[in-house]
Structure formats: structure tokens, C-alpha cells
Amino acid sequence: MENILNSLSGRINRAVSKEESILKEAVEIRLRINSPISVKTRKKHVFLGLVINKKDIDETVANFTKNSMHAFEKEINKGYITIEGGHRVGISGECIYEKDSLKGFKNITSLNIRIAKEFPGCSNKYLKYLLSADKNIYNTIIIGPPLAGKTTFIRDITANLSDGFNAPYFEGCDITLIDERGEISAVYNGAPQMYTGKRTDILSHCRKSDGFFMSIRALAPRVIVSDELGSIKDFEIIQYALKSGIKIITTAHGANLEDLKKNLYLKSIIEKNFFERAFILHKHPLRVKEIFDFQRNRVVYDDLD
């Protein structure tokens, strides 16, 4: 949080810093020109008194980019900036296109600061459901709605599988993390801001299609971890990886398995039993509601309260 506060314009910093109790629970801070500061926690949405002006936005963007928009060009072209600490800042404003490709923004009008937090051990309770009796890792998809903690949860699973754990005993294994959106490891200036394990190789801001092929050909992981699936290319690369004998752990957006089946490609992935287990997250963050075993076609864990 300190990295965020130090980069806000002076006026915004003073207004936000007063709200210590809210900041402890904050997951987003939104800054919109001609609107009050918006702070969202997992339980409520609060507007602070200060109304944002263009100077506030310009000063904050300059601080986030260290006065060098060019250095962040690739990220900005995707609509965000990753800042020190792993926090992601979404950008809105006047879009600039060149030959049908988004090339950046001018006259930025709003910023959505998503606050990155680590919760080491949040997956510990569920690790035994990732392993078979002979310590093989199940191909696993983690499903959850917005703010359920999918990114935080898969990050902790990655660190645990990479480092190893004792309940049940697992020595640890080589992992390639394909972090296409940079949210899991939050690499900043070449260094991951979030811990993903001592045996983890990170391909940050890498397309999944490229990352899977590079991993299999050159990095020899036991497990590939990636962020959200949903396209036909994802369908094809999963087939390729499974044929290579590599295990996959990934995420998808949805409240349950039926939600996933609304996506044609995810429906095919599920119906072809590419995955062995599904972890379905509760709407309350970092809590598993249900674990489904595709091979036995039944729930092996539930916490429906």
C-alpha cells in the first residue's frame, strides 16, 4: 500500500491516508475526473470527499510511470500499468489507434488501482486434493467469480507445489508459470513482486500459446500454471501439453461448472475430461466451496455455508 500512497498526487494522498481503517480492507481505489475518490473493500463501497481533477490524474500517472510513459508502452497498450508492489492500475481515457491496433491513451480520465495482496498459506487446507494417492498432481481448473481470489489462490498453490509441503508430504517440483497478464507474479522491472516458489520459472506477459510451447520444448516443467482460459487457442495448447505428459493448473471465470459450459471452448475442455479436478471458489474470498472429481464424476469436498 505504501507504494501506492507515495505515487498518488499530493491532494489524493492526503485524502486517502486519513482513511486508515478502510485502507486495511481495500481491494480497489478508483480515481475519476470530476468524481469523488472511490474505495472498494470486499464488503462495501465508500466515496471519500475529495473530487478528482485532471491535474490529480496527470500527476498520479507521471508518478506511476516514473515520468516515462514510453517505458510502460506495452502495458499501456493493453490498458494498464503494473507498479512496484505488484499493484495493477487500469486506465481509461481517449484511445489512440494505429492500423486498427490500440497504441495508447491521451487525456487519461480515470484510474482503477487494484491492490495486490499475498495470503501465504491460503491454499494449505486444500493441497491434499491436488494429489493422487501416488503423489501425481491432478490437472486442475480453479473456478471463481470476480473478487473470489482466483489469482491469490493459484499463486499460493504454485508456491506450495514449487517448494513442497508436509501434509501430505510432497517434495516439490519444477513449475513454469505463464503469467500472461502479469497478475500472478507481478513482475516489475524484471523482478517478481509476489512469491511463486523456488522451483518456478516465470514467463511474464507471455501469450499462453507461446508460453506452453516454450515451456515444453525448453524448460521441462512437471507442471504448467497459467491464468484464465477461454479461447480456442487455449483449447489447442492444453491438448498439446497433456499429450506431452505435463500437468496443468489454471483458472476460469464463473460461479460453477455450468457457468463454464456457457463458453464453447471451456465446455469442450470439460466434456473431454482434460481436467481431473475443479476447485470452485466461494463468493467469500479465498475459500473453496466445492471440489469436483471429473474421473469419478462426484464432489470430493464441499463447504456450502
PDB file of C-alpha atoms in Angstrom:
ATOM      1  CA  MET A   1       0.000   0.000   0.000  1.00  0.00           C
ATOM      2  CA  GLU A   2       2.901   2.369   0.722  1.00  0.00           C
ATOM      3  CA  ASN A   3       3.985   2.179  -2.937  1.00  0.00           C
ATOM      4  CA  ILE A   4       0.511   3.297  -3.969  1.00  0.00           C
ATOM      5  CA  LEU A   5       0.185   6.125  -1.465  1.00  0.00           C
ATOM      6  CA  ASN A   6       3.610   7.522  -2.339  1.00  0.00           C
ATOM      7  CA  SER A   7       2.644   7.696  -6.022  1.00  0.00           C
ATOM      8  CA  LEU A   8      -0.704   9.434  -5.644  1.00  0.00           C
ATOM      9  CA  SER A   9      -0.927  13.172  -6.217  1.00  0.00           C
ATOM     10  CA  GLY A  10      -0.440  15.214  -3.060  1.00  0.00           C
ATOM     11  CA  ARG A  11      -4.140  16.007  -2.697  1.00  0.00           C
ATOM     12  CA  ILE A  12      -5.226  12.408  -3.174  1.00  0.00           C
ATOM     13  CA  ASN A  13      -2.522  11.086  -0.852  1.00  0.00           C
ATOM     14  CA  ARG A  14      -3.661  13.343   1.968  1.00  0.00           C
ATOM     15  CA  ALA A  15      -7.328  12.425   1.485  1.00  0.00           C
ATOM     16  CA  VAL A  16      -6.744   8.670   1.263  1.00  0.00           C
ATOM     17  CA  SER A  17      -4.158   8.447   4.052  1.00  0.00           C
ATOM     18  CA  LYS A  18      -6.740   9.677   6.565  1.00  0.00           C
ATOM     19  CA  GLU A  19      -8.877   6.577   5.954  1.00  0.00           C
ATOM     20  CA  GLU A  20      -6.583   4.067   7.638  1.00  0.00           C
ATOM     21  CA  SER A  21      -9.288   1.601   8.666  1.00  0.00           C
ATOM     22  CA  ILE A  22     -10.769   1.463   5.151  1.00  0.00           C
ATOM     23  CA  LEU A  23      -7.344   1.126   3.516  1.00  0.00           C
ATOM     24  CA  LYS A  24      -6.601  -2.019   5.523  1.00  0.00           C
ATOM     25  CA  GLU A  25      -9.535  -3.734   3.805  1.00  0.00           C
ATOM     26  CA  ALA A  26      -9.325  -2.008   0.398  1.00  0.00           C
ATOM     27  CA  VAL A  27      -9.124  -4.052  -2.805  1.00  0.00           C
ATOM     28  CA  GLU A  28      -9.583  -1.158  -5.262  1.00  0.00           C
ATOM     29  CA  ILE A  29      -9.106   2.594  -5.351  1.00  0.00           C
ATOM     30  CA  ARG A  30     -10.772   4.356  -8.288  1.00  0.00           C
ATOM     31  CA  LEU A  31      -9.901   7.872  -9.401  1.00  0.00           C
ATOM     32  CA  ARG A  32     -12.228   9.549 -11.924  1.00  0.00           C
ATOM     33  CA  ILE A  33     -12.064  13.159 -13.102  1.00  0.00           C
ATOM     34  CA  ASN A  34     -14.946  15.208 -11.649  1.00  0.00           C
ATOM     35  CA  SER A  35     -15.919  12.390  -9.264  1.00  0.00           C
ATOM     36  CA  PRO A  36     -15.015  11.656  -5.639  1.00  0.00           C
ATOM     37  CA  ILE A  37     -12.383   9.079  -4.746  1.00  0.00           C
ATOM     38  CA  SER A  38     -13.926   5.602  -4.651  1.00  0.00           C
ATOM     39  CA  VAL A  39     -12.571   2.894  -2.333  1.00  0.00           C
ATOM     40  CA  LYS A  40     -13.909  -0.642  -2.547  1.00  0.00           C
ATOM     41  CA  THR A  41     -13.456  -3.380   0.046  1.00  0.00           C
ATOM     42  CA  ARG A  42     -14.826  -6.910  -0.250  1.00  0.00           C
ATOM     43  CA  LYS A  43     -17.801  -5.843   1.867  1.00  0.00           C
ATOM     44  CA  LYS A  44     -18.561  -2.230   0.978  1.00  0.00           C
ATOM     45  CA  HIS A  45     -18.015   0.690  -1.390  1.00  0.00           C
ATOM     46  CA  VAL A  46     -17.023   4.062   0.074  1.00  0.00           C
ATOM     47  CA  PHE A  47     -16.758   7.506  -1.542  1.00  0.00           C
ATOM     48  CA  LEU A  48     -14.302   9.939   0.012  1.00  0.00           C
ATOM     49  CA  GLY A  49     -14.974  13.670  -0.050  1.00  0.00           C
ATOM     50  CA  LEU A  50     -12.246  14.824  -2.432  1.00  0.00           C
ATOM     51  CA  VAL A  51     -13.347  15.346  -6.065  1.00  0.00           C
ATOM     52  CA  ILE A  52     -10.609  14.429  -8.552  1.00  0.00           C
ATOM     53  CA  ASN A  53      -9.393  16.884 -11.192  1.00  0.00           C
ATOM     54  CA  LYS A  54      -7.241  16.417 -14.298  1.00  0.00           C
ATOM     55  CA  LYS A  55      -4.098  17.608 -12.545  1.00  0.00           C
ATOM     56  CA  ASP A  56      -4.533  14.871  -9.935  1.00  0.00           C
ATOM     57  CA  ILE A  57      -4.751  12.206 -12.647  1.00  0.00           C
ATOM     58  CA  ASP A  58      -1.804  13.564 -14.647  1.00  0.00           C
ATOM     59  CA  GLU A  59       0.410  13.819 -11.557  1.00  0.00           C
ATOM     60  CA  THR A  60      -0.501  10.322 -10.408  1.00  0.00           C
ATOM     61  CA  VAL A  61       0.156   8.786 -13.839  1.00  0.00           C
ATOM     62  CA  ALA A  62       3.530  10.559 -14.008  1.00  0.00           C
ATOM     63  CA  ASN A  63       4.436   9.122 -10.606  1.00  0.00           C
ATOM     64  CA  PHE A  64       3.298   5.601 -11.515  1.00  0.00           C
ATOM     65  CA  THR A  65       5.378   5.648 -14.720  1.00  0.00           C
ATOM     66  CA  LYS A  66       8.382   7.467 -13.206  1.00  0.00           C
ATOM     67  CA  ASN A  67       7.758  10.218 -15.791  1.00  0.00           C
ATOM     68  CA  SER A  68       8.376   7.761 -18.638  1.00  0.00           C
ATOM     69  CA  MET A  69       5.188   6.618 -20.347  1.00  0.00           C
ATOM     70  CA  HIS A  70       7.342   5.083 -23.089  1.00  0.00           C
ATOM     71  CA  ALA A  71       8.868   2.578 -20.654  1.00  0.00           C
ATOM     72  CA  PHE A  72       5.371   1.247 -19.929  1.00  0.00           C
ATOM     73  CA  GLU A  73       4.172   1.368 -23.532  1.00  0.00           C
ATOM     74  CA  LYS A  74       3.467  -2.363 -23.951  1.00  0.00           C
ATOM     75  CA  GLU A  75       1.383  -2.493 -20.800  1.00  0.00           C
ATOM     76  CA  ILE A  76      -0.398   0.781 -21.533  1.00  0.00           C
ATOM     77  CA  ASN A  77      -1.375  -0.589 -24.953  1.00  0.00           C
ATOM     78  CA  LYS A  78      -3.242  -3.310 -23.051  1.00  0.00           C
ATOM     79  CA  GLY A  79      -4.945  -0.765 -20.813  1.00  0.00           C
ATOM     80  CA  TYR A  80      -2.995  -0.999 -17.586  1.00  0.00           C
ATOM     81  CA  ILE A  81       0.256  -0.306 -15.723  1.00  0.00           C
ATOM     82  CA  THR A  82       1.909  -2.628 -13.186  1.00  0.00           C
ATOM     83  CA  ILE A  83       3.591  -0.660 -10.422  1.00  0.00           C
ATOM     84  CA  GLU A  84       6.077  -1.592  -7.718  1.00  0.00           C
ATOM     85  CA  GLY A  85       4.497  -3.941  -5.225  1.00  0.00           C
ATOM     86  CA  GLY A  86       2.604  -5.806  -7.942  1.00  0.00           C
ATOM     87  CA  HIS A  87      -0.397  -3.481  -7.968  1.00  0.00           C
ATOM     88  CA  ARG A  88      -2.205  -3.100 -11.292  1.00  0.00           C
ATOM     89  CA  VAL A  89      -3.590   0.230 -12.477  1.00  0.00           C
ATOM     90  CA  GLY A  90      -6.317   0.100 -15.129  1.00  0.00           C
ATOM     91  CA  ILE A  91      -6.524   3.099 -17.473  1.00  0.00           C
ATOM     92  CA  SER A  92      -9.484   4.826 -19.126  1.00  0.00           C
ATOM     93  CA  GLY A  93      -9.398   7.792 -21.472  1.00  0.00           C
ATOM     94  CA  GLU A  94      -9.132   8.762 -25.120  1.00  0.00           C
ATOM     95  CA  CYS A  95      -7.775   5.786 -27.063  1.00  0.00           C
ATOM     96  CA  ILE A  96      -5.168   6.156 -29.808  1.00  0.00           C
ATOM     97  CA  TYR A  97      -5.247   3.642 -32.677  1.00  0.00           C
ATOM     98  CA  GLU A  98      -2.725   2.890 -35.376  1.00  0.00           C
ATOM     99  CA  LYS A  99      -3.683   0.454 -38.156  1.00  0.00           C
ATOM    100  CA  ASP A 100      -6.538  -0.971 -36.062  1.00  0.00           C
ATOM    101  CA  SER A 101      -4.249  -1.620 -33.071  1.00  0.00           C
ATOM    102  CA  LEU A 102      -4.516   0.219 -29.768  1.00  0.00           C
ATOM    103  CA  LYS A 103      -1.332   2.235 -29.326  1.00  0.00           C
ATOM    104  CA  GLY A 104      -2.023   4.028 -26.079  1.00  0.00           C
ATOM    105  CA  PHE A 105      -4.067   6.751 -24.457  1.00  0.00           C
ATOM    106  CA  LYS A 106      -4.167  10.503 -24.274  1.00  0.00           C
ATOM    107  CA  ASN A 107      -6.248  12.605 -21.929  1.00  0.00           C
ATOM    108  CA  ILE A 108      -6.459   9.870 -19.293  1.00  0.00           C
ATOM    109  CA  THR A 109      -9.694  10.363 -17.363  1.00  0.00           C
ATOM    110  CA  SER A 110      -9.715   7.602 -14.763  1.00  0.00           C
ATOM    111  CA  LEU A 111      -7.524   5.077 -12.969  1.00  0.00           C
ATOM    112  CA  ASN A 112      -8.547   1.832 -11.300  1.00  0.00           C
ATOM    113  CA  ILE A 113      -5.888   0.794  -8.779  1.00  0.00           C
ATOM    114  CA  ARG A 114      -6.234  -2.904  -7.952  1.00  0.00           C
ATOM    115  CA  ILE A 115      -4.401  -3.577  -4.715  1.00  0.00           C
ATOM    116  CA  ALA A 116      -2.279  -6.733  -4.810  1.00  0.00           C
ATOM    117  CA  LYS A 117      -2.099  -8.729  -1.605  1.00  0.00           C
ATOM    118  CA  GLU A 118      -0.447 -12.004  -0.689  1.00  0.00           C
ATOM    119  CA  PHE A 119      -2.062 -14.504   1.662  1.00  0.00           C
ATOM    120  CA  PRO A 120       0.618 -17.170   2.215  1.00  0.00           C
ATOM    121  CA  GLY A 121      -0.932 -20.462   3.225  1.00  0.00           C
ATOM    122  CA  CYS A 122      -4.427 -19.713   1.909  1.00  0.00           C
ATOM    123  CA  SER A 123      -4.344 -22.941  -0.130  1.00  0.00           C
ATOM    124  CA  ASN A 124      -2.789 -25.177   2.552  1.00  0.00           C
ATOM    125  CA  LYS A 125      -6.078 -26.695   3.664  1.00  0.00           C
ATOM    126  CA  TYR A 126      -6.815 -27.924   0.147  1.00  0.00           C
ATOM    127  CA  LEU A 127      -3.411 -29.207  -1.022  1.00  0.00           C
ATOM    128  CA  LYS A 128      -4.247 -32.863  -0.413  1.00  0.00           C
ATOM    129  CA  TYR A 129      -6.971 -32.586  -3.053  1.00  0.00           C
ATOM    130  CA  LEU A 130      -4.351 -31.711  -5.684  1.00  0.00           C
ATOM    131  CA  LEU A 131      -2.541 -35.038  -5.305  1.00  0.00           C
ATOM    132  CA  SER A 132      -3.462 -38.630  -6.062  1.00  0.00           C
ATOM    133  CA  ALA A 133      -2.514 -41.450  -3.678  1.00  0.00           C
ATOM    134  CA  ASP A 134       0.764 -41.958  -5.568  1.00  0.00           C
ATOM    135  CA  LYS A 135       1.573 -38.208  -5.446  1.00  0.00           C
ATOM    136  CA  ASN A 136       0.659 -37.428  -9.024  1.00  0.00           C
ATOM    137  CA  ILE A 137      -0.665 -33.895  -9.470  1.00  0.00           C
ATOM    138  CA  TYR A 138      -4.180 -33.627 -10.839  1.00  0.00           C
ATOM    139  CA  ASN A 139      -4.844 -31.441 -13.865  1.00  0.00           C
ATOM    140  CA  THR A 140      -6.858 -28.768 -12.085  1.00  0.00           C
ATOM    141  CA  ILE A 141      -9.035 -25.822 -13.027  1.00  0.00           C
ATOM    142  CA  ILE A 142      -9.839 -23.179 -10.395  1.00  0.00           C
ATOM    143  CA  ILE A 143     -13.220 -21.533 -10.962  1.00  0.00           C
ATOM    144  CA  GLY A 144     -14.458 -18.395  -9.254  1.00  0.00           C
ATOM    145  CA  PRO A 145     -16.492 -15.198  -9.681  1.00  0.00           C
ATOM    146  CA  PRO A 146     -14.910 -11.699  -9.501  1.00  0.00           C
ATOM    147  CA  LEU A 147     -13.168 -10.917  -6.181  1.00  0.00           C
ATOM    148  CA  ALA A 148     -13.202 -14.586  -5.124  1.00  0.00           C
ATOM    149  CA  GLY A 149      -9.397 -14.567  -5.028  1.00  0.00           C
ATOM    150  CA  LYS A 150      -8.551 -16.801  -8.013  1.00  0.00           C
ATOM    151  CA  THR A 151      -5.223 -15.078  -8.654  1.00  0.00           C
ATOM    152  CA  THR A 152      -4.185 -15.111  -4.992  1.00  0.00           C
ATOM    153  CA  PHE A 153      -5.247 -18.737  -4.610  1.00  0.00           C
ATOM    154  CA  ILE A 154      -3.411 -20.041  -7.686  1.00  0.00           C
ATOM    155  CA  ARG A 155      -0.322 -18.049  -6.675  1.00  0.00           C
ATOM    156  CA  ASP A 156      -0.245 -19.809  -3.306  1.00  0.00           C
ATOM    157  CA  ILE A 157      -0.818 -23.224  -4.895  1.00  0.00           C
ATOM    158  CA  THR A 158       2.089 -22.517  -7.254  1.00  0.00           C
ATOM    159  CA  ALA A 159       4.399 -21.622  -4.365  1.00  0.00           C
ATOM    160  CA  ASN A 160       3.368 -24.711  -2.394  1.00  0.00           C
ATOM    161  CA  LEU A 161       3.873 -27.133  -5.281  1.00  0.00           C
ATOM    162  CA  SER A 162       7.180 -25.471  -6.124  1.00  0.00           C
ATOM    163  CA  ASP A 163       8.580 -25.502  -2.586  1.00  0.00           C
ATOM    164  CA  GLY A 164       6.967 -28.719  -1.369  1.00  0.00           C
ATOM    165  CA  PHE A 165       4.865 -29.321   1.738  1.00  0.00           C
ATOM    166  CA  ASN A 166       4.311 -31.834   4.533  1.00  0.00           C
ATOM    167  CA  ALA A 167       0.594 -32.518   4.834  1.00  0.00           C
ATOM    168  CA  PRO A 168       0.620 -34.771   2.861  1.00  0.00           C
ATOM    169  CA  TYR A 169       4.353 -34.887   2.121  1.00  0.00           C
ATOM    170  CA  PHE A 170       5.276 -33.583  -1.325  1.00  0.00           C
ATOM    171  CA  GLU A 171       8.888 -32.845  -2.216  1.00  0.00           C
ATOM    172  CA  GLY A 172       8.192 -30.024  -4.653  1.00  0.00           C
ATOM    173  CA  CYS A 173       8.632 -29.861  -8.421  1.00  0.00           C
ATOM    174  CA  ASP A 174       9.678 -27.671 -11.342  1.00  0.00           C
ATOM    175  CA  ILE A 175       6.924 -25.338 -12.497  1.00  0.00           C
ATOM    176  CA  THR A 176       6.564 -22.933 -15.391  1.00  0.00           C
ATOM    177  CA  LEU A 177       4.235 -20.037 -14.639  1.00  0.00           C
ATOM    178  CA  ILE A 178       2.808 -18.481 -17.796  1.00  0.00           C
ATOM    179  CA  ASP A 179       1.643 -15.159 -16.411  1.00  0.00           C
ATOM    180  CA  GLU A 180       0.057 -13.620 -19.497  1.00  0.00           C
ATOM    181  CA  ARG A 181      -1.459 -10.628 -17.697  1.00  0.00           C
ATOM    182  CA  GLY A 182       1.325 -10.307 -15.124  1.00  0.00           C
ATOM    183  CA  GLU A 183      -1.078 -10.615 -12.200  1.00  0.00           C
ATOM    184  CA  ILE A 184       0.151 -13.815 -10.545  1.00  0.00           C
ATOM    185  CA  SER A 185       3.852 -12.999 -10.165  1.00  0.00           C
ATOM    186  CA  ALA A 186       3.509  -9.227 -10.737  1.00  0.00           C
ATOM    187  CA  VAL A 187       6.944  -8.824 -12.331  1.00  0.00           C
ATOM    188  CA  TYR A 188       8.179  -5.226 -12.074  1.00  0.00           C
ATOM    189  CA  ASN A 189      11.493  -4.169 -13.645  1.00  0.00           C
ATOM    190  CA  GLY A 190      12.398  -7.830 -14.106  1.00  0.00           C
ATOM    191  CA  ALA A 191      11.740  -8.914 -10.515  1.00  0.00           C
ATOM    192  CA  PRO A 192       8.604 -10.746  -9.329  1.00  0.00           C
ATOM    193  CA  GLN A 193       6.811  -8.794  -6.616  1.00  0.00           C
ATOM    194  CA  MET A 194       4.849 -11.856  -5.475  1.00  0.00           C
ATOM    195  CA  TYR A 195       6.356 -15.130  -4.267  1.00  0.00           C
ATOM    196  CA  THR A 196       5.657 -18.128  -6.512  1.00  0.00           C
ATOM    197  CA  GLY A 197       8.201 -20.675  -5.254  1.00  0.00           C
ATOM    198  CA  LYS A 198      11.864 -21.600  -5.521  1.00  0.00           C
ATOM    199  CA  ARG A 199      11.403 -24.054  -8.410  1.00  0.00           C
ATOM    200  CA  THR A 200       9.231 -21.750 -10.531  1.00  0.00           C
ATOM    201  CA  ASP A 201      10.263 -20.289 -13.898  1.00  0.00           C
ATOM    202  CA  ILE A 202       8.167 -17.274 -14.896  1.00  0.00           C
ATOM    203  CA  LEU A 203       7.140 -16.238 -18.399  1.00  0.00           C
ATOM    204  CA  SER A 204       5.630 -12.841 -17.717  1.00  0.00           C
ATOM    205  CA  HIS A 205       3.313 -11.059 -20.189  1.00  0.00           C
ATOM    206  CA  CYS A 206       3.728 -14.047 -22.485  1.00  0.00           C
ATOM    207  CA  ARG A 207       0.892 -15.338 -24.637  1.00  0.00           C
ATOM    208  CA  LYS A 208      -0.259 -18.716 -23.395  1.00  0.00           C
ATOM    209  CA  SER A 209       0.135 -20.211 -26.860  1.00  0.00           C
ATOM    210  CA  ASP A 210       3.804 -19.168 -26.977  1.00  0.00           C
ATOM    211  CA  GLY A 211       4.439 -19.944 -23.321  1.00  0.00           C
ATOM    212  CA  PHE A 212       3.182 -23.515 -23.446  1.00  0.00           C
ATOM    213  CA  PHE A 213       5.344 -24.363 -26.452  1.00  0.00           C
ATOM    214  CA  MET A 214       8.454 -22.702 -24.978  1.00  0.00           C
ATOM    215  CA  SER A 215       7.914 -24.440 -21.646  1.00  0.00           C
ATOM    216  CA  ILE A 216       7.556 -27.898 -23.133  1.00  0.00           C
ATOM    217  CA  ARG A 217      10.486 -27.513 -25.516  1.00  0.00           C
ATOM    218  CA  ALA A 218      12.990 -25.778 -23.259  1.00  0.00           C
ATOM    219  CA  LEU A 219      12.036 -25.606 -19.575  1.00  0.00           C
ATOM    220  CA  ALA A 220      10.931 -29.194 -18.840  1.00  0.00           C
ATOM    221  CA  PRO A 221       8.397 -28.432 -16.097  1.00  0.00           C
ATOM    222  CA  ARG A 222       6.363 -31.054 -14.292  1.00  0.00           C
ATOM    223  CA  VAL A 223       3.517 -28.540 -14.055  1.00  0.00           C
ATOM    224  CA  ILE A 224       2.460 -25.537 -16.133  1.00  0.00           C
ATOM    225  CA  VAL A 225       0.436 -22.900 -14.286  1.00  0.00           C
ATOM    226  CA  SER A 226      -1.423 -20.221 -16.222  1.00  0.00           C
ATOM    227  CA  ASP A 227      -4.093 -17.578 -15.768  1.00  0.00           C
ATOM    228  CA  GLU A 228      -7.588 -17.635 -17.221  1.00  0.00           C
ATOM    229  CA  LEU A 229      -8.627 -19.897 -20.082  1.00  0.00           C
ATOM    230  CA  GLY A 230     -11.381 -19.197 -22.568  1.00  0.00           C
ATOM    231  CA  SER A 231     -10.259 -19.129 -26.221  1.00  0.00           C
ATOM    232  CA  ILE A 232      -9.872 -21.701 -28.996  1.00  0.00           C
ATOM    233  CA  LYS A 233      -6.080 -21.317 -28.780  1.00  0.00           C
ATOM    234  CA  ASP A 234      -6.259 -22.282 -25.105  1.00  0.00           C
ATOM    235  CA  PHE A 235      -8.172 -25.420 -26.104  1.00  0.00           C
ATOM    236  CA  GLU A 236      -5.461 -26.389 -28.593  1.00  0.00           C
ATOM    237  CA  ILE A 237      -2.466 -25.763 -26.341  1.00  0.00           C
ATOM    238  CA  ILE A 238      -3.953 -27.734 -23.450  1.00  0.00           C
ATOM    239  CA  GLN A 239      -4.308 -30.733 -25.747  1.00  0.00           C
ATOM    240  CA  TYR A 240      -0.666 -30.337 -26.767  1.00  0.00           C
ATOM    241  CA  ALA A 241       0.571 -30.055 -23.175  1.00  0.00           C
ATOM    242  CA  LEU A 242      -1.391 -33.066 -21.945  1.00  0.00           C
ATOM    243  CA  LYS A 243      -0.034 -35.208 -24.776  1.00  0.00           C
ATOM    244  CA  SER A 244       3.438 -34.193 -23.576  1.00  0.00           C
ATOM    245  CA  GLY A 245       2.699 -35.575 -20.108  1.00  0.00           C
ATOM    246  CA  ILE A 246       2.781 -32.201 -18.362  1.00  0.00           C
ATOM    247  CA  LYS A 247       0.244 -31.353 -15.683  1.00  0.00           C
ATOM    248  CA  ILE A 248      -1.796 -28.156 -15.897  1.00  0.00           C
ATOM    249  CA  ILE A 249      -3.250 -25.884 -13.230  1.00  0.00           C
ATOM    250  CA  THR A 250      -5.220 -22.871 -14.418  1.00  0.00           C
ATOM    251  CA  THR A 251      -8.225 -20.660 -13.707  1.00  0.00           C
ATOM    252  CA  ALA A 252     -11.518 -19.718 -15.321  1.00  0.00           C
ATOM    253  CA  HIS A 253     -14.187 -17.152 -14.592  1.00  0.00           C
ATOM    254  CA  GLY A 254     -17.527 -18.441 -13.326  1.00  0.00           C
ATOM    255  CA  ALA A 255     -19.641 -19.311 -10.317  1.00  0.00           C
ATOM    256  CA  ASN A 256     -19.801 -23.046 -11.062  1.00  0.00           C
ATOM    257  CA  LEU A 257     -19.238 -25.689 -13.735  1.00  0.00           C
ATOM    258  CA  GLU A 258     -22.463 -24.790 -15.505  1.00  0.00           C
ATOM    259  CA  ASP A 259     -21.166 -21.241 -15.969  1.00  0.00           C
ATOM    260  CA  LEU A 260     -18.076 -22.609 -17.717  1.00  0.00           C
ATOM    261  CA  LYS A 261     -20.178 -24.614 -20.142  1.00  0.00           C
ATOM    262  CA  LYS A 262     -21.621 -21.364 -21.493  1.00  0.00           C
ATOM    263  CA  ASN A 263     -18.220 -20.856 -23.156  1.00  0.00           C
ATOM    264  CA  LEU A 264     -17.978 -23.164 -26.177  1.00  0.00           C
ATOM    265  CA  TYR A 265     -14.271 -23.917 -25.748  1.00  0.00           C
ATOM    266  CA  LEU A 266     -14.404 -24.402 -21.987  1.00  0.00           C
ATOM    267  CA  LYS A 267     -17.391 -26.693 -22.467  1.00  0.00           C
ATOM    268  CA  SER A 268     -15.313 -28.822 -24.848  1.00  0.00           C
ATOM    269  CA  ILE A 269     -12.401 -28.890 -22.402  1.00  0.00           C
ATOM    270  CA  ILE A 270     -14.683 -30.093 -19.606  1.00  0.00           C
ATOM    271  CA  GLU A 271     -16.590 -32.644 -21.682  1.00  0.00           C
ATOM    272  CA  LYS A 272     -13.356 -34.165 -22.994  1.00  0.00           C
ATOM    273  CA  ASN A 273     -12.149 -34.605 -19.385  1.00  0.00           C
ATOM    274  CA  PHE A 274      -8.929 -32.674 -19.953  1.00  0.00           C
ATOM    275  CA  PHE A 275      -9.087 -31.749 -16.276  1.00  0.00           C
ATOM    276  CA  GLU A 276      -9.235 -34.202 -13.406  1.00  0.00           C
ATOM    277  CA  ARG A 277     -10.368 -31.826 -10.682  1.00  0.00           C
ATOM    278  CA  ALA A 278     -12.162 -28.490 -10.382  1.00  0.00           C
ATOM    279  CA  PHE A 279     -11.782 -26.211  -7.367  1.00  0.00           C
ATOM    280  CA  ILE A 280     -14.853 -23.967  -7.217  1.00  0.00           C
ATOM    281  CA  LEU A 281     -14.277 -20.893  -5.074  1.00  0.00           C
ATOM    282  CA  HIS A 282     -16.860 -19.405  -2.757  1.00  0.00           C
ATOM    283  CA  LYS A 283     -18.061 -15.841  -3.283  1.00  0.00           C
ATOM    284  CA  HIS A 284     -16.283 -15.164   0.016  1.00  0.00           C
ATOM    285  CA  PRO A 285     -12.605 -14.708  -0.914  1.00  0.00           C
ATOM    286  CA  LEU A 286     -10.009 -17.487  -0.728  1.00  0.00           C
ATOM    287  CA  ARG A 287     -12.464 -20.133   0.367  1.00  0.00           C
ATOM    288  CA  VAL A 288     -13.215 -23.282  -1.624  1.00  0.00           C
ATOM    289  CA  LYS A 289     -16.909 -24.067  -1.912  1.00  0.00           C
ATOM    290  CA  GLU A 290     -16.572 -27.366  -3.719  1.00  0.00           C
ATOM    291  CA  ILE A 291     -14.000 -29.699  -5.270  1.00  0.00           C
ATOM    292  CA  PHE A 292     -15.274 -31.857  -8.120  1.00  0.00           C
ATOM    293  CA  ASP A 293     -13.569 -35.044  -9.353  1.00  0.00           C
ATOM    294  CA  PHE A 294     -14.201 -35.453 -13.091  1.00  0.00           C
ATOM    295  CA  GLN A 295     -12.931 -39.046 -13.203  1.00  0.00           C
ATOM    296  CA  ARG A 296     -15.341 -40.229 -10.514  1.00  0.00           C
ATOM    297  CA  ASN A 297     -17.996 -37.679 -11.502  1.00  0.00           C
ATOM    298  CA  ARG A 298     -18.638 -36.602  -7.934  1.00  0.00           C
ATOM    299  CA  VAL A 299     -17.891 -33.947  -5.338  1.00  0.00           C
ATOM    300  CA  VAL A 300     -14.956 -34.881  -3.082  1.00  0.00           C
ATOM    301  CA  TYR A 301     -15.111 -31.779  -0.859  1.00  0.00           C
ATOM    302  CA  ASP A 302     -17.782 -29.237  -0.061  1.00  0.00           C
ATOM    303  CA  ASP A 303     -18.193 -26.210   2.164  1.00  0.00           C
ATOM    304  CA  LEU A 304     -21.521 -24.773   1.119  1.00  0.00           C
ATOM    305  CA  ASP A 305     -22.194 -22.482   4.106  1.00  0.00           C
TER     306      ASP A 305
END
